[in-house]
Amino acid sequence: MNWEWLFITIAVLAALGVYLSWTAGRLDRRHARLAASRAVLDAELLRRSGSVLDLATAGLLDPATSVALADAASRARTADEGAERYQAESDLTAVLTAVLDDPADLEPLRSDPAAEAALEDLAMACRRAAHARRFHNELVRGAVRLRRKAFVRWLRLAGYAPMPETVELDDTVPRGLASE
């Protein structure tokens, strides 16, 4: 009878060890995906500001609009990481919305093939940045759910990795670009 309890205890401890190992590996993979999605988000935001700069410097818009777009895009590209960067990206979105929100205002530009191509590139960059941010935030929410489990906290399966945070910024695609 003592051998049976010993066997059951060993089996339970082995199952617990396998579960904890699997959970730690899952958490590690989740953190690796988070790092990759963060890099993709950063690249998409840079692509968006680059497309804005291309449109602003192409000579297709009036000078005041070009300067406003170029200034907002430059600030977004050069802002420090963190809250300052996200505020600069939100400011860029605000300028884009102010300039490109009305599809009727863009009709004269759409007759020019170069302007149409620049607007299409900008629209694609805006959509990709918005999708990358949503994807990243979904991964963050999943990682936070996993890290809040009791075993993960008690046994410190996340190690010393910082708690991931969602990226909060305004990445609304202007209606003038979204109507394509």
GROMACS .gro file of N, CA and C in nm:
model
  540
    1MET      N    1   0.082  -0.119   0.000
    1MET     CA    2   0.000   0.000   0.000
    1MET      C    3   0.086   0.126   0.000
    2ASN      N    4   0.196   0.129   0.070
    2ASN     CA    5   0.286   0.244   0.069
    2ASN      C    6   0.345   0.268  -0.069
    3TRP      N    7   0.367   0.158  -0.143
    3TRP     CA    8   0.421   0.172  -0.279
    3TRP      C    9   0.321   0.239  -0.371
    4GLU      N   10   0.194   0.212  -0.350
    4GLU     CA   11   0.091   0.274  -0.434
    4GLU      C   12   0.088   0.425  -0.413
    5TRP      N   13   0.094   0.468  -0.287
    5TRP     CA   14   0.093   0.612  -0.259
    5TRP      C   15   0.220   0.679  -0.312
    6LEU      N   16   0.330   0.612  -0.300
    6LEU     CA   17   0.455   0.666  -0.353
    6LEU      C   18   0.445   0.682  -0.505
    7PHE      N   19   0.391   0.581  -0.573
    7PHE     CA   20   0.374   0.587  -0.718
    7PHE      C   21   0.278   0.700  -0.757
    8ILE      N   22   0.168   0.714  -0.686
    8ILE     CA   23   0.070   0.821  -0.714
    8ILE      C   24   0.134   0.957  -0.690
    9THR      N   25   0.210   0.972  -0.581
    9THR     CA   26   0.277   1.099  -0.552
    9THR      C   27   0.377   1.134  -0.660
   10ILE      N   28   0.456   1.035  -0.702
   10ILE     CA   29   0.554   1.060  -0.809
   10ILE      C   30   0.483   1.098  -0.938
   11ALA      N   31   0.373   1.029  -0.971
   11ALA     CA   32   0.299   1.059  -1.093
   11ALA      C   33   0.241   1.200  -1.089
   12VAL      N   34   0.186   1.240  -0.976
   12VAL     CA   35   0.129   1.376  -0.962
   12VAL      C   36   0.239   1.480  -0.973
   13LEU      N   37   0.352   1.459  -0.907
   13LEU     CA   38   0.463   1.554  -0.916
   13LEU      C   39   0.520   1.562  -1.058
   14ALA      N   40   0.526   1.448  -1.126
   14ALA     CA   41   0.574   1.448  -1.265
   14ALA      C   42   0.477   1.525  -1.354
   15ALA      N   43   0.347   1.503  -1.334
   15ALA     CA   44   0.247   1.575  -1.415
   15ALA      C   45   0.253   1.725  -1.387
   16LEU      N   46   0.270   1.762  -1.261
   16LEU     CA   47   0.283   1.903  -1.225
   16LEU      C   48   0.409   1.962  -1.288
   17GLY      N   49   0.518   1.889  -1.285
   17GLY     CA   50   0.642   1.937  -1.347
   17GLY      C   51   0.627   1.956  -1.496
   18VAL      N   52   0.561   1.863  -1.563
   18VAL     CA   53   0.538   1.877  -1.707
   18VAL      C   54   0.451   1.998  -1.735
   19TYR      N   55   0.345   2.017  -1.655
   19TYR     CA   56   0.256   2.131  -1.674
   19TYR      C   57   0.332   2.263  -1.654
   20LEU      N   58   0.412   2.272  -1.548
   20LEU     CA   59   0.486   2.395  -1.522
   20LEU      C   60   0.590   2.421  -1.631
   21SER      N   61   0.655   2.316  -1.677
   21SER     CA   62   0.752   2.332  -1.786
   21SER      C   63   0.683   2.379  -1.913
   22TRP      N   64   0.569   2.320  -1.943
   22TRP     CA   65   0.493   2.360  -2.061
   22TRP      C   66   0.446   2.505  -2.050
   23THR      N   67   0.400   2.544  -1.930
   23THR     CA   68   0.354   2.681  -1.909
   23THR      C   69   0.470   2.780  -1.921
   24ALA      N   70   0.585   2.745  -1.866
   24ALA     CA   71   0.702   2.833  -1.877
   24ALA      C   72   0.744   2.849  -2.023
   25GLY      N   73   0.743   2.739  -2.098
   25GLY     CA   74   0.777   2.747  -2.240
   25GLY      C   75   0.676   2.829  -2.317
   26ARG      N   76   0.550   2.813  -2.283
   26ARG     CA   77   0.444   2.891  -2.348
   26ARG      C   78   0.462   3.040  -2.321
   27LEU      N   79   0.495   3.072  -2.198
   27LEU     CA   80   0.517   3.212  -2.161
   27LEU      C   81   0.639   3.268  -2.232
   28ASP      N   82   0.743   3.188  -2.242
   28ASP     CA   83   0.864   3.232  -2.312
   28ASP      C   84   0.834   3.258  -2.460
   29ARG      N   85   0.759   3.169  -2.523
   29ARG     CA   86   0.721   3.188  -2.664
   29ARG      C   87   0.633   3.312  -2.680
   30ARG      N   88   0.546   3.334  -2.583
   30ARG     CA   89   0.457   3.451  -2.589
   30ARG      C   90   0.540   3.579  -2.581
   31HIS      N   91   0.641   3.581  -2.495
   31HIS     CA   92   0.727   3.699  -2.485
   31HIS      C   93   0.808   3.720  -2.613
   32ALA      N   94   0.851   3.612  -2.675
   32ALA     CA   95   0.924   3.626  -2.802
   32ALA      C   96   0.831   3.682  -2.910
   33ARG      N   97   0.707   3.635  -2.914
   33ARG     CA   98   0.611   3.689  -3.011
   33ARG      C   99   0.580   3.835  -2.983
   34LEU      N  100   0.577   3.872  -2.854
   34LEU     CA  101   0.554   4.012  -2.818
   34LEU      C  102   0.668   4.101  -2.869
   35ALA      N  103   0.790   4.055  -2.853
   35ALA     CA  104   0.905   4.133  -2.901
   35ALA      C  105   0.898   4.147  -3.053
   36ALA      N  106   0.861   4.041  -3.120
   36ALA     CA  107   0.851   4.046  -3.267
   36ALA      C  108   0.737   4.138  -3.310
   37SER      N  109   0.624   4.130  -3.242
   37SER     CA  110   0.511   4.215  -3.281
   37SER      C  111   0.540   4.362  -3.252
   38ARG      N  112   0.617   4.387  -3.147
   38ARG     CA  113   0.656   4.525  -3.116
   38ARG      C  114   0.748   4.580  -3.225
   39ALA      N  115   0.838   4.496  -3.274
   39ALA     CA  116   0.928   4.539  -3.382
   39ALA      C  117   0.848   4.565  -3.509
   40VAL      N  118   0.749   4.481  -3.538
   40VAL     CA  119   0.664   4.502  -3.655
   40VAL      C  120   0.585   4.632  -3.640
   41LEU      N  121   0.530   4.656  -3.522
   41LEU     CA  122   0.456   4.780  -3.498
   41LEU      C  123   0.545   4.902  -3.518
   42ASP      N  124   0.665   4.898  -3.464
   42ASP     CA  125   0.758   5.010  -3.483
   42ASP      C  126   0.788   5.031  -3.631
   43ALA      N  127   0.810   4.923  -3.705
   43ALA     CA  128   0.838   4.934  -3.848
   43ALA      C  129   0.719   4.992  -3.923
   44GLU      N  130   0.598   4.949  -3.887
   44GLU     CA  131   0.478   5.000  -3.955
   44GLU      C  132   0.455   5.148  -3.924
   45LEU      N  133   0.483   5.188  -3.801
   45LEU     CA  134   0.469   5.330  -3.769
   45LEU      C  135   0.573   5.413  -3.843
   46LEU      N  136   0.694   5.360  -3.857
   46LEU     CA  137   0.795   5.431  -3.937
   46LEU      C  138   0.756   5.436  -4.084
   47ARG      N  139   0.698   5.329  -4.134
   47ARG     CA  140   0.652   5.327  -4.274
   47ARG      C  141   0.542   5.431  -4.294
   48ARG      N  142   0.452   5.442  -4.197
   48ARG     CA  143   0.344   5.541  -4.208
   48ARG      C  144   0.401   5.683  -4.211
   49SER      N  145   0.492   5.714  -4.119
   49SER     CA  146   0.549   5.849  -4.118
   49SER      C  147   0.633   5.874  -4.243
   50GLY      N  148   0.698   5.769  -4.295
   50GLY     CA  149   0.771   5.784  -4.421
   50GLY      C  150   0.679   5.813  -4.538
   51SER      N  151   0.564   5.747  -4.542
   51SER     CA  152   0.467   5.774  -4.648
   51SER      C  153   0.412   5.916  -4.637
   52VAL      N  154   0.392   5.962  -4.515
   52VAL     CA  155   0.347   6.101  -4.495
   52VAL      C  156   0.453   6.198  -4.545
   53LEU      N  157   0.579   6.170  -4.513
   53LEU     CA  158   0.687   6.257  -4.561
   53LEU      C  159   0.696   6.255  -4.713
   54ASP      N  160   0.678   6.139  -4.773
   54ASP     CA  161   0.679   6.131  -4.920
   54ASP      C  162   0.569   6.216  -4.980
   55LEU      N  163   0.449   6.207  -4.925
   55LEU     CA  164   0.338   6.288  -4.975
   55LEU      C  165   0.363   6.436  -4.953
   56ALA      N  166   0.418   6.471  -4.836
   56ALA     CA  167   0.441   6.611  -4.803
   56ALA      C  168   0.549   6.674  -4.891
   57THR      N  169   0.648   6.596  -4.931
   57THR     CA  170   0.759   6.652  -5.009
   57THR      C  171   0.742   6.633  -5.160
   58ALA      N  172   0.632   6.574  -5.202
   58ALA     CA  173   0.612   6.549  -5.345
   58ALA      C  174   0.566   6.672  -5.421
   59GLY      N  175   0.530   6.778  -5.352
   59GLY     CA  176   0.484   6.899  -5.420
   59GLY      C  177   0.341   6.887  -5.470
   60LEU      N  178   0.266   6.796  -5.416
   60LEU     CA  179   0.127   6.774  -5.460
   60LEU      C  180   0.027   6.853  -5.379
   61LEU      N  181   0.066   6.895  -5.260
   61LEU     CA  182  -0.024   6.966  -5.169
   61LEU      C  183   0.018   7.111  -5.158
   62ASP      N  184  -0.070   7.193  -5.102
   62ASP     CA  185  -0.033   7.333  -5.081
   62ASP      C  186   0.077   7.340  -4.976
   63PRO      N  187   0.157   7.447  -4.978
   63PRO     CA  188   0.273   7.455  -4.888
   63PRO      C  189   0.240   7.443  -4.739
   64ALA      N  190   0.130   7.504  -4.694
   64ALA     CA  191   0.097   7.498  -4.551
   64ALA      C  192   0.064   7.355  -4.510
   65THR      N  193  -0.010   7.285  -4.593
   65THR     CA  194  -0.045   7.146  -4.562
   65THR      C  195   0.079   7.059  -4.563
   66SER      N  196   0.165   7.081  -4.662
   66SER     CA  197   0.289   7.004  -4.670
   66SER      C  198   0.376   7.023  -4.547
   67VAL      N  199   0.388   7.148  -4.502
   67VAL     CA  200   0.470   7.177  -4.384
   67VAL      C  201   0.409   7.112  -4.260
   68ALA      N  202   0.277   7.120  -4.244
   68ALA     CA  203   0.212   7.059  -4.127
   68ALA      C  204   0.232   6.908  -4.127
   69LEU      N  205   0.214   6.845  -4.243
   69LEU     CA  206   0.234   6.700  -4.251
   69LEU      C  207   0.379   6.661  -4.225
   70ALA      N  208   0.471   6.733  -4.287
   70ALA     CA  209   0.613   6.701  -4.271
   70ALA      C  210   0.658   6.720  -4.126
   71ASP      N  211   0.609   6.826  -4.062
   71ASP     CA  212   0.646   6.851  -3.923
   71ASP      C  213   0.594   6.740  -3.832
   72ALA      N  214   0.468   6.703  -3.848
   72ALA     CA  215   0.410   6.598  -3.764
   72ALA      C  216   0.480   6.464  -3.788
   73ALA      N  217   0.510   6.433  -3.913
   73ALA     CA  218   0.578   6.307  -3.944
   73ALA      C  219   0.720   6.306  -3.888
   74SER      N  220   0.790   6.418  -3.898
   74SER     CA  221   0.926   6.426  -3.844
   74SER      C  222   0.927   6.410  -3.693
   75ARG      N  223   0.830   6.473  -3.625
   75ARG     CA  224   0.822   6.458  -3.480
   75ARG      C  225   0.791   6.314  -3.441
   76ALA      N  226   0.707   6.247  -3.519
   76ALA     CA  227   0.675   6.107  -3.489
   76ALA      C  228   0.798   6.017  -3.508
   77ARG      N  229   0.879   6.048  -3.608
   77ARG     CA  230   0.997   5.965  -3.636
   77ARG      C  231   1.108   5.986  -3.533
   78THR      N  232   1.117   6.107  -3.476
   78THR     CA  233   1.230   6.139  -3.389
   78THR      C  234   1.195   6.137  -3.241
   79ALA      N  235   1.069   6.110  -3.208
   79ALA     CA  236   1.028   6.110  -3.067
   79ALA      C  237   1.093   5.993  -2.993
   80ASP      N  238   1.119   6.016  -2.866
   80ASP     CA  239   1.175   5.911  -2.780
   80ASP      C  240   1.072   5.801  -2.761
   81GLU      N  241   1.120   5.684  -2.723
   81GLU     CA  242   1.033   5.568  -2.701
   81GLU      C  243   0.939   5.594  -2.583
   82GLY      N  244   0.822   5.538  -2.588
   82GLY     CA  245   0.728   5.547  -2.477
   82GLY      C  246   0.616   5.644  -2.504
   83ALA      N  247   0.570   5.710  -2.397
   83ALA     CA  248   0.452   5.796  -2.405
   83ALA      C  249   0.474   5.912  -2.503
   84GLU      N  250   0.595   5.966  -2.507
   84GLU     CA  251   0.622   6.077  -2.600
   84GLU      C  252   0.604   6.032  -2.744
   85ARG      N  253   0.651   5.914  -2.776
   85ARG     CA  254   0.638   5.863  -2.913
   85ARG      C  255   0.492   5.840  -2.948
   86TYR      N  256   0.417   5.782  -2.857
   86TYR     CA  257   0.277   5.754  -2.887
   86TYR      C  258   0.196   5.882  -2.900
   87GLN      N  259   0.233   5.984  -2.822
   87GLN     CA  260   0.166   6.113  -2.837
   87GLN      C  261   0.199   6.174  -2.972
   88ALA      N  262   0.324   6.164  -3.015
   88ALA     CA  263   0.363   6.216  -3.146
   88ALA      C  264   0.291   6.142  -3.258
   89GLU      N  265   0.276   6.009  -3.244
   89GLU     CA  266   0.202   5.932  -3.344
   89GLU      C  267   0.055   5.972  -3.347
   90SER      N  268  -0.003   5.996  -3.230
   90SER     CA  269  -0.142   6.041  -3.223
   90SER      C  270  -0.156   6.180  -3.285
   91ASP      N  271  -0.056   6.266  -3.262
   91ASP     CA  272  -0.059   6.399  -3.325
   91ASP      C  273  -0.051   6.388  -3.476
   92LEU      N  274   0.029   6.294  -3.525
   92LEU     CA  275   0.037   6.272  -3.670
   92LEU      C  276  -0.099   6.228  -3.724
   93THR      N  277  -0.166   6.141  -3.652
   93THR     CA  278  -0.300   6.097  -3.693
   93THR      C  279  -0.396   6.215  -3.696
   94ALA      N  280  -0.386   6.304  -3.596
   94ALA     CA  281  -0.474   6.421  -3.592
   94ALA      C  282  -0.450   6.511  -3.713
   95VAL      N  283  -0.324   6.530  -3.750
   95VAL     CA  284  -0.294   6.613  -3.867
   95VAL      C  285  -0.344   6.544  -3.995
   96LEU      N  286  -0.322   6.414  -4.006
   96LEU     CA  287  -0.371   6.341  -4.122
   96LEU      C  288  -0.523   6.351  -4.133
   97THR      N  289  -0.591   6.339  -4.021
   97THR     CA  290  -0.737   6.348  -4.022
   97THR      C  291  -0.781   6.488  -4.061
   98ALA      N  292  -0.713   6.590  -4.012
   98ALA     CA  293  -0.750   6.728  -4.046
   98ALA      C  294  -0.730   6.755  -4.195
   99VAL      N  295  -0.628   6.697  -4.254
   99VAL     CA  296  -0.594   6.725  -4.394
   99VAL      C  297  -0.666   6.632  -4.491
  100LEU      N  298  -0.678   6.503  -4.456
  100LEU     CA  299  -0.723   6.403  -4.552
  100LEU      C  300  -0.856   6.336  -4.516
  101ASP      N  301  -0.934   6.397  -4.429
  101ASP     CA  302  -1.055   6.330  -4.382
  101ASP      C  303  -1.170   6.337  -4.483
  102ASP      N  304  -1.176   6.443  -4.561
  102ASP     CA  305  -1.288   6.460  -4.654
  102ASP      C  306  -1.252   6.404  -4.792
  103PRO      N  307  -1.319   6.298  -4.835
  103PRO     CA  308  -1.287   6.239  -4.967
  103PRO      C  309  -1.305   6.339  -5.081
  104ALA      N  310  -1.397   6.433  -5.067
  104ALA     CA  311  -1.420   6.531  -5.174
  104ALA      C  312  -1.299   6.622  -5.193
  105ASP      N  313  -1.229   6.652  -5.085
  105ASP     CA  314  -1.110   6.736  -5.095
  105ASP      C  315  -0.996   6.665  -5.169
  106LEU      N  316  -0.998   6.533  -5.171
  106LEU     CA  317  -0.891   6.457  -5.234
  106LEU      C  318  -0.919   6.426  -5.382
  107GLU      N  319  -1.040   6.452  -5.429
  107GLU     CA  320  -1.075   6.421  -5.568
  107GLU      C  321  -0.981   6.487  -5.669
  108PRO      N  322  -0.946   6.616  -5.652
  108PRO     CA  323  -0.852   6.675  -5.750
  108PRO      C  324  -0.716   6.604  -5.752
  109LEU      N  325  -0.672   6.557  -5.637
  109LEU     CA  326  -0.543   6.487  -5.631
  109LEU      C  327  -0.549   6.351  -5.700
  110ARG      N  328  -0.661   6.286  -5.693
  110ARG     CA  329  -0.674   6.151  -5.747
  110ARG      C  330  -0.665   6.145  -5.899
  111SER      N  331  -0.681   6.259  -5.964
  111SER     CA  332  -0.667   6.260  -6.110
  111SER      C  333  -0.520   6.251  -6.153
  112ASP      N  334  -0.430   6.286  -6.064
  112ASP     CA  335  -0.286   6.278  -6.092
  112ASP      C  336  -0.236   6.140  -6.051
  113PRO      N  337  -0.176   6.063  -6.144
  113PRO     CA  338  -0.130   5.927  -6.109
  113PRO      C  339  -0.027   5.925  -5.996
  114ALA      N  340   0.062   6.023  -5.992
  114ALA     CA  341   0.163   6.027  -5.884
  114ALA      C  342   0.096   6.051  -5.749
  115ALA      N  343   0.000   6.142  -5.746
  115ALA     CA  344  -0.071   6.170  -5.622
  115ALA      C  345  -0.154   6.050  -5.579
  116GLU      N  346  -0.219   5.986  -5.677
  116GLU     CA  347  -0.299   5.867  -5.646
  116GLU      C  348  -0.211   5.757  -5.585
  117ALA      N  349  -0.093   5.738  -5.641
  117ALA     CA  350   0.000   5.637  -5.588
  117ALA      C  351   0.045   5.674  -5.447
  118ALA      N  352   0.075   5.801  -5.425
  118ALA     CA  353   0.119   5.845  -5.291
  118ALA      C  354   0.006   5.828  -5.189
  119LEU      N  355  -0.116   5.861  -5.228
  119LEU     CA  356  -0.229   5.844  -5.137
  119LEU      C  357  -0.256   5.696  -5.109
  120GLU      N  358  -0.242   5.613  -5.212
  120GLU     CA  359  -0.262   5.469  -5.193
  120GLU      C  360  -0.155   5.411  -5.099
  121ASP      N  361  -0.030   5.453  -5.116
  121ASP     CA  362   0.077   5.408  -5.025
  121ASP      C  363   0.050   5.452  -4.882
  122LEU      N  364   0.006   5.576  -4.866
  122LEU     CA  365  -0.025   5.627  -4.733
  122LEU      C  366  -0.143   5.552  -4.672
  123ALA      N  367  -0.245   5.526  -4.750
  123ALA     CA  368  -0.362   5.453  -4.699
  123ALA      C  369  -0.320   5.313  -4.653
  124MET      N  370  -0.240   5.246  -4.733
  124MET     CA  371  -0.194   5.112  -4.696
  124MET      C  372  -0.108   5.117  -4.569
  125ALA      N  373  -0.021   5.216  -4.560
  125ALA     CA  374   0.065   5.229  -4.442
  125ALA      C  375  -0.020   5.256  -4.316
  126CYS      N  376  -0.123   5.338  -4.329
  126CYS     CA  377  -0.210   5.368  -4.214
  126CYS      C  378  -0.285   5.243  -4.171
  127ARG      N  379  -0.338   5.168  -4.267
  127ARG     CA  380  -0.411   5.046  -4.233
  127ARG      C  381  -0.319   4.942  -4.168
  128ARG      N  382  -0.199   4.927  -4.222
  128ARG     CA  383  -0.105   4.829  -4.168
  128ARG      C  384  -0.062   4.866  -4.026
  129ALA      N  385  -0.040   4.995  -4.000
  129ALA     CA  386  -0.003   5.039  -3.866
  129ALA      C  387  -0.116   5.011  -3.767
  130ALA      N  388  -0.238   5.037  -3.808
  130ALA     CA  389  -0.353   5.012  -3.720
  130ALA      C  390  -0.367   4.862  -3.691
  131HIS      N  391  -0.350   4.779  -3.793
  131HIS     CA  392  -0.358   4.634  -3.773
  131HIS      C  393  -0.245   4.583  -3.684
  132ALA      N  394  -0.125   4.636  -3.704
  132ALA     CA  395  -0.010   4.593  -3.623
  132ALA      C  396  -0.031   4.628  -3.476
  133ARG      N  397  -0.088   4.745  -3.450
  133ARG     CA  398  -0.113   4.785  -3.311
  133ARG      C  399  -0.219   4.695  -3.247
  134ARG      N  400  -0.325   4.667  -3.320
  134ARG     CA  401  -0.429   4.579  -3.265
  134ARG      C  402  -0.375   4.439  -3.239
  135PHE      N  403  -0.296   4.387  -3.332
  135PHE     CA  404  -0.237   4.254  -3.314
  135PHE      C  405  -0.145   4.252  -3.191
  136HIS      N  406  -0.061   4.353  -3.178
  136HIS     CA  407   0.030   4.361  -3.064
  136HIS      C  408  -0.049   4.367  -2.933
  137ASN      N  409  -0.153   4.449  -2.929
  137ASN     CA  410  -0.231   4.462  -2.807
  137ASN      C  411  -0.302   4.332  -2.770
  138GLU      N  412  -0.346   4.255  -2.870
  138GLU     CA  413  -0.406   4.125  -2.841
  138GLU      C  414  -0.303   4.030  -2.779
  139LEU      N  415  -0.181   4.030  -2.832
  139LEU     CA  416  -0.076   3.947  -2.774
  139LEU      C  417  -0.045   3.990  -2.630
  140VAL      N  418  -0.044   4.120  -2.606
  140VAL     CA  419  -0.018   4.170  -2.471
  140VAL      C  420  -0.126   4.121  -2.376
  141ARG      N  421  -0.252   4.132  -2.418
  141ARG     CA  422  -0.361   4.088  -2.330
  141ARG      C  423  -0.349   3.939  -2.299
  142GLY      N  424  -0.312   3.858  -2.399
  142GLY     CA  425  -0.293   3.715  -2.375
  142GLY      C  426  -0.179   3.686  -2.280
  143ALA      N  427  -0.070   3.759  -2.294
  143ALA     CA  428   0.045   3.740  -2.204
  143ALA      C  429   0.010   3.782  -2.062
  144VAL      N  430  -0.062   3.890  -2.047
  144VAL     CA  431  -0.101   3.936  -1.914
  144VAL      C  432  -0.195   3.834  -1.848
  145ARG      N  433  -0.289   3.779  -1.926
  145ARG     CA  434  -0.378   3.675  -1.872
  145ARG      C  435  -0.297   3.556  -1.822
  146LEU      N  436  -0.199   3.514  -1.901
  146LEU     CA  437  -0.116   3.399  -1.863
  146LEU      C  438  -0.032   3.432  -1.739
  147ARG      N  439   0.022   3.552  -1.733
  147ARG     CA  440   0.108   3.589  -1.620
  147ARG      C  441   0.029   3.608  -1.491
  148ARG      N  442  -0.101   3.628  -1.501
  148ARG     CA  443  -0.183   3.646  -1.380
  148ARG      C  444  -0.224   3.514  -1.316
  149LYS      N  445  -0.195   3.402  -1.380
  149LYS     CA  446  -0.228   3.273  -1.321
  149LYS      C  447  -0.146   3.254  -1.193
  150ALA      N  448  -0.208   3.188  -1.096
  150ALA     CA  449  -0.146   3.174  -0.963
  150ALA      C  450  -0.010   3.104  -0.969
  151PHE      N  451  -0.002   2.991  -1.041
  151PHE     CA  452   0.125   2.918  -1.047
  151PHE      C  453   0.235   3.002  -1.112
  152VAL      N  454   0.200   3.079  -1.212
  152VAL     CA  455   0.299   3.162  -1.282
  152VAL      C  456   0.354   3.267  -1.186
  153ARG      N  457   0.265   3.327  -1.108
  153ARG     CA  458   0.310   3.430  -1.013
  153ARG      C  459   0.389   3.369  -0.898
  154TRP      N  460   0.335   3.262  -0.838
  154TRP     CA  461   0.400   3.204  -0.720
  154TRP      C  462   0.538   3.148  -0.752
  155LEU      N  463   0.550   3.082  -0.866
  155LEU     CA  464   0.678   3.019  -0.901
  155LEU      C  465   0.764   3.107  -0.990
  156ARG      N  466   0.720   3.229  -1.015
  156ARG     CA  467   0.794   3.327  -1.096
  156ARG      C  468   0.838   3.268  -1.230
  157LEU      N  469   0.743   3.206  -1.298
  157LEU     CA  470   0.774   3.144  -1.426
  157LEU      C  471   0.807   3.248  -1.534
  158ALA      N  472   0.767   3.372  -1.514
  158ALA     CA  473   0.799   3.477  -1.609
  158ALA      C  474   0.938   3.533  -1.587
  159GLY      N  475   1.004   3.488  -1.482
  159GLY     CA  476   1.138   3.538  -1.454
  159GLY      C  477   1.134   3.685  -1.418
  160TYR      N  478   1.227   3.759  -1.475
  160TYR     CA  479   1.235   3.902  -1.447
  160TYR      C  480   1.188   3.985  -1.565
  161ALA      N  481   1.118   3.925  -1.657
  161ALA     CA  482   1.065   3.998  -1.773
  161ALA      C  483   0.963   4.100  -1.724
  162PRO      N  484   0.969   4.222  -1.776
  162PRO     CA  485   0.871   4.323  -1.734
  162PRO      C  486   0.731   4.285  -1.783
  163MET      N  487   0.632   4.330  -1.712
  163MET     CA  488   0.493   4.306  -1.752
  163MET      C  489   0.468   4.382  -1.882
  164PRO      N  490   0.420   4.314  -1.985
  164PRO     CA  491   0.396   4.383  -2.112
  164PRO      C  492   0.281   4.483  -2.099
  165GLU      N  493   0.288   4.589  -2.178
  165GLU     CA  494   0.186   4.693  -2.176
  165GLU      C  495   0.133   4.713  -2.316
  166THR      N  496   0.005   4.747  -2.323
  166THR     CA  497  -0.055   4.775  -2.454
  166THR      C  498  -0.004   4.909  -2.506
  167VAL      N  499  -0.012   4.925  -2.637
  167VAL     CA  500   0.026   5.050  -2.702
  167VAL      C  501  -0.102   5.127  -2.728
  168GLU      N  502  -0.115   5.241  -2.664
  168GLU     CA  503  -0.235   5.322  -2.678
  168GLU      C  504  -0.202   5.449  -2.755
  169LEU      N  505  -0.254   5.458  -2.875
  169LEU     CA  506  -0.239   5.578  -2.956
  169LEU      C  507  -0.355   5.583  -3.054
  170ASP      N  508  -0.377   5.700  -3.109
  170ASP     CA  509  -0.483   5.716  -3.209
  170ASP      C  510  -0.424   5.682  -3.345
  171ASP      N  511  -0.473   5.575  -3.405
  171ASP     CA  512  -0.424   5.534  -3.537
  171ASP      C  513  -0.539   5.524  -3.637
  172THR      N  514  -0.640   5.606  -3.618
  172THR     CA  515  -0.756   5.607  -3.705
  172THR      C  516  -0.714   5.642  -3.847
  173VAL      N  517  -0.762   5.564  -3.942
  173VAL     CA  518  -0.735   5.593  -4.082
  173VAL      C  519  -0.831   5.703  -4.126
  174PRO      N  520  -0.779   5.814  -4.181
  174PRO     CA  521  -0.869   5.921  -4.226
  174PRO      C  522  -0.970   5.871  -4.328
  175ARG      N  523  -1.092   5.926  -4.321
  175ARG     CA  524  -1.199   5.879  -4.411
  175ARG      C  525  -1.162   5.897  -4.558
  176GLY      N  526  -1.087   6.000  -4.589
  176GLY     CA  527  -1.047   6.023  -4.726
  176GLY      C  528  -0.958   5.912  -4.780
  177LEU      N  529  -0.884   5.847  -4.693
  177LEU     CA  530  -0.799   5.735  -4.735
  177LEU      C  531  -0.872   5.602  -4.722
  178ALA      N  532  -0.961   5.594  -4.625
  178ALA     CA  533  -1.030   5.467  -4.601
  178ALA      C  534  -1.136   5.438  -4.706
  179SER      N  535  -1.177   5.537  -4.781
  179SER     CA  536  -1.286   5.518  -4.878
  179SER      C  537  -1.240   5.456  -5.007
  180GLU      N  538  -1.115   5.417  -5.014
  180GLU     CA  539  -1.064   5.361  -5.140
  180GLU      C  540  -1.115   5.223  -5.164
   0.00000   0.00000   0.00000
